[in-house]
């Protein structure tokens, strides 16, 4: 096996990276588990407050203990009764035992029950919100990346009026905070002109389903959130690509190619390919992190998605939901990074060459 | 050739945006919920729905406890917050007897599966709280001895606990407890081995068996939709055989007050209970409130600043009364809550509405401290031996006590992001510092705010004691603030009397508070009742256990008449200011008419069903 890997440096590179990613995964899961719990808050307090009861304290304490036991936060005996200390207080479970319980349940595919959205399962919450998040994020990131990079490369190559117009616009759009642009769009196109709906993901009069009417409605509601993210992504990508291309234009290979009289389209392709590598890494990271949701867009447009679920989970110490969401984000970011590593290893001749040299 | 690509992209993008921007609304035929058959309500559901189980701790709209929504399940009685009277719902009538409350059920009341509502169902529902202490219903059982179902199947006697007779708590329970079908719940519970926690995990999100006029249509993270039951038993009893005008009642789930406000202005929402600042600016968009001028809403709750009585200097009555005199109440009313409050008066009785008869202006003037009077505030501080130290520019450096030691800064805790409360806290801090009290704001994440209140980890803390308007008011507000029944020292949790006022084991214990709290619920003679309330309120004014700073409505009743008309207002108060899914507000659904169809009104305006 070792000799086989030695004979295949690219595979060796991939296996080596995979090992590191597995290690990173376990560390990330442990950190994600421990960090929210360091605050020493009692997540059931929020649940009790939400019930807004006028309960007498004895009844309220009984309810609280029942929930603490259900979420594995206090010790229970074999009969399911809460174990108490000498002072009559429930004995809290230790962090390591909570972690073991979490790992063992997660390994069986059980992410647990949300505390704040009790009795909804974490997997159900993520499953319902994720399609909206992906539908909003994936096209904006991909379209924004393509359009931004294309515009950046063209601006760098042709300069002139095109660059003088595009560059300040890209600077402006990339500098506008997302919430600011979102609010402006809502105010102008949603409230004043009433061209687009200001809030929601689809017509309130519809039930989500695979019908043409629903798709049309969702597309109509999609425009403002989509544009609010797209404009910013395009600006960022265009500026980054423009700088990279200007750098590439000054390199010897471009000058040499020009002197050789190679067609400008081919030169642009060479340049684009080289300038694209860091942009590609950025794209993969953005795609990996997109499952975290577009929080600001969700909040401004009251758009469905995972971002707000994560925020409210963190605010309310909803441990199972935090762990479920961070697990998803961790897995996606690591997979995206791994894919970039593999792709760069396969595509970039310099990296292939470096592995060959190492041998 | 190369330049054509961006041109194409631009063209493609522009056409996409233009295509989407041609104001193409979804066709009426595409709508599951046609607009003129759907009433959209808002302001109760702030996150994705998780359960519609009335036995869960925190079920979602329209099964949530506290606001007595009665679309799916119904209560025996419904409380009219305008008149302070109980009105019939599942119960035809009720009578408070010396040792019991007797309820007679509507003969025609039926569950959605056609089975009649019997005394047995009522007894079974309430008995659940006796057996399962984790249920909210358990809170009424210390005040009940037993429940007797009449042999006729239609009358029920709630026998009061002899040791602690308190019909008020039982009346509260009668108007907030959903009556459940025994023939459904009992076998379900038995199939779960009698485990109520397991039963509480069931979502009841399909067409569950209730008595209400609507049932579940569909729900998602974005909305909860209910559909009318045409065979609702109450159509004949209350509405002359007519059905509710709205076929659907839908609650969209938005993520902030602003979204509810925008939706109201756009006519996408018909009624909402959400805080909309400066509502008069939204009038031109058709948004209205109960009143057409300040305070716009009918107040029924009293937010207070809880004071920690286990700490210095807040355990000193002079310090507390100085704070009460120092607060600039008018600024809070005008600046923090958009004028949505009547002027604040001393004591824990609302000086208007059905509680107003227990309020005495004479007592307030004589004993009260909740008036802005900086001179008396400084006098109280001086009487307590407190001395402010002022800087060269008139700013407060610190406060010293009688011994010359620095009095520690008192912090006012409030949840971050509750903008009206944040503004109120800033005004309170400014007011207190102006008279020489070293106070500061401390805004907390909600996850820290609630435990701080329960464990007593605060100097001053904003909260609203017993906020729901119920028949036990104002007694239950007094009880929530003053009860020593489950008193616990700081660090241990309590859910009432968060300030740990009137420690029964402390030398300064005033037993008269407890005596009056126990006595008032048993009184029936109006004169005796008035005297007792006056005495209790005077004690509150003198001891200042909490600081009142504003009044607020139970529901911010706002409506838009762009699609539906016929909403009650203060000028036409045929129903109380409640969203049409809550309490008597539900009856609005029979009275509203789509705009342009006013001739089809089912009932003449002003008709009380």
Coordinates of C-alpha atoms in Angstrom, one line a residue, chain A residues 84-227:
Chain A
X84 CA -31.3 14.8 43.5
X85 CA -28.4 15.9 45.7
X86 CA -28.6 16.4 49.5
X87 CA -30.1 19.9 49.0
X88 CA -32.9 18.5 46.8
X89 CA -31.5 20.0 43.6
X90 CA -31.3 17.9 40.4
X91 CA -27.8 16.6 39.8
X92 CA -26.6 17.9 36.4
X93 CA -24.9 15.6 34.0
X94 CA -21.2 16.3 33.3
X95 CA -20.0 17.7 29.9
X96 CA -18.1 14.6 28.9
X97 CA -21.2 12.4 29.5
X98 CA -23.4 14.8 27.5
X99 CA -20.8 14.7 24.7
X100 CA -20.7 10.9 24.7
X101 CA -24.5 10.8 24.6
X102 CA -24.5 13.3 21.7
X103 CA -21.8 11.4 19.7
X104 CA -23.6 8.0 20.2
X105 CA -27.0 9.4 19.2
X106 CA -25.5 11.4 16.2
X107 CA -23.7 8.3 15.0
X108 CA -27.1 6.6 14.8
X109 CA -28.4 9.6 12.8
X110 CA -30.4 11.1 15.7
X111 CA -29.6 14.8 16.1
X112 CA -32.0 15.1 19.0
X113 CA -35.0 17.3 19.8
X114 CA -34.8 21.0 19.7
X115 CA -35.3 22.7 23.0
X116 CA -36.8 26.0 21.9
X117 CA -38.9 24.4 19.1
X118 CA -39.8 21.4 21.3
X119 CA -41.0 18.8 20.2
X120 CA -39.6 19.3 16.7
X121 CA -36.6 17.1 15.7
X122 CA -33.4 18.9 14.8
X123 CA -33.3 16.9 11.5
X124 CA -36.8 18.1 10.7
X125 CA -35.9 21.7 11.3
X126 CA -32.8 21.5 9.2
X127 CA -34.6 19.5 6.5
X128 CA -37.3 22.1 6.1
X129 CA -35.0 25.2 6.1
X130 CA -32.1 23.9 4.1
X131 CA -33.8 23.8 0.6
X132 CA -34.6 27.6 1.0
X133 CA -31.1 28.4 2.1
X134 CA -29.6 26.4 -0.8
X135 CA -32.1 27.9 -3.3
X136 CA -31.1 31.4 -2.2
X137 CA -27.4 30.9 -1.7
X138 CA -26.3 28.5 -4.5
X139 CA -27.5 30.6 -7.5
X140 CA -26.3 33.9 -6.0
X141 CA -22.9 32.5 -5.3
X142 CA -22.4 30.7 -8.6
X143 CA -23.9 33.5 -10.8
X144 CA -22.2 36.2 -8.8
X145 CA -18.9 34.4 -9.0
X146 CA -19.2 33.8 -12.8
X147 CA -20.4 37.3 -13.6
X148 CA -18.0 39.0 -11.2
X149 CA -15.0 37.2 -12.4
X150 CA -15.9 37.7 -16.0
X151 CA -16.4 41.4 -15.5
X152 CA -13.2 41.7 -13.5
X153 CA -11.1 40.0 -16.1
X154 CA -12.6 42.0 -18.9
X155 CA -12.0 45.3 -17.0
X156 CA -8.4 44.4 -16.3
X157 CA -7.7 43.4 -19.9
X158 CA -9.5 46.1 -21.8
X159 CA -9.1 48.9 -19.2
X160 CA -10.4 52.2 -20.8
X161 CA -14.0 53.3 -20.3
X162 CA -15.2 49.8 -19.4
X163 CA -12.9 49.7 -16.5
X164 CA -13.4 53.3 -15.4
X165 CA -17.2 52.6 -15.2
X166 CA -17.1 49.1 -13.8
X167 CA -14.4 49.6 -11.1
X168 CA -16.1 52.3 -9.1
X169 CA -19.4 50.5 -9.4
X170 CA -17.9 47.3 -8.2
X171 CA -16.1 49.2 -5.4
X172 CA -19.4 50.7 -4.3
X173 CA -21.4 47.5 -4.4
X174 CA -18.8 45.5 -2.6
X175 CA -18.5 48.2 0.1
X176 CA -22.3 48.4 0.8
X177 CA -23.2 46.4 3.9
X178 CA -25.6 43.6 3.0
X179 CA -28.3 44.9 5.5
X180 CA -28.1 48.4 4.1
X181 CA -28.6 47.3 0.5
X182 CA -31.4 44.9 1.6
X183 CA -33.2 47.7 3.4
X184 CA -32.9 50.1 0.5
X185 CA -34.3 47.5 -1.9
X186 CA -37.2 46.7 0.5
X187 CA -38.0 50.4 0.9
X188 CA -37.7 51.4 -2.7
X189 CA -39.0 48.4 -4.6
X190 CA -41.1 46.8 -1.9
X191 CA -42.8 49.6 0.0
X192 CA -42.7 52.7 -2.2
X193 CA -43.0 51.3 -5.7
X194 CA -44.6 48.1 -4.6
X195 CA -43.0 46.3 -7.6
X196 CA -41.9 43.3 -5.5
X197 CA -43.1 41.8 -2.2
X198 CA -41.2 43.2 0.8
X199 CA -41.4 40.1 3.0
X200 CA -41.7 36.4 2.8
X201 CA -40.6 33.6 0.5
X202 CA -43.8 33.1 -1.5
X203 CA -47.4 34.3 -1.6
X204 CA -49.1 34.1 1.7
X205 CA -52.1 32.7 -0.1
X206 CA -50.3 29.6 -1.3
X207 CA -49.2 26.3 0.1
X208 CA -45.7 25.2 -0.9
X209 CA -45.8 22.5 -3.6
X210 CA -44.5 21.5 -6.9
X211 CA -46.9 23.6 -9.0
X212 CA -46.2 26.1 -11.7
X213 CA -48.1 28.7 -9.7
X214 CA -46.0 28.2 -6.6
X215 CA -42.7 28.3 -8.6
X216 CA -43.8 31.5 -10.2
X217 CA -44.8 33.0 -6.9
X218 CA -41.5 31.9 -5.2
X219 CA -39.5 33.3 -8.2
X220 CA -41.3 36.6 -7.8
X221 CA -40.5 36.8 -4.1
X222 CA -37.0 35.6 -4.9
X223 CA -36.0 38.7 -6.9
X224 CA -35.2 41.2 -4.1
X225 CA -33.3 38.8 -1.8
X226 CA -31.4 37.4 -4.8
X227 CA -30.4 40.8 -6.1

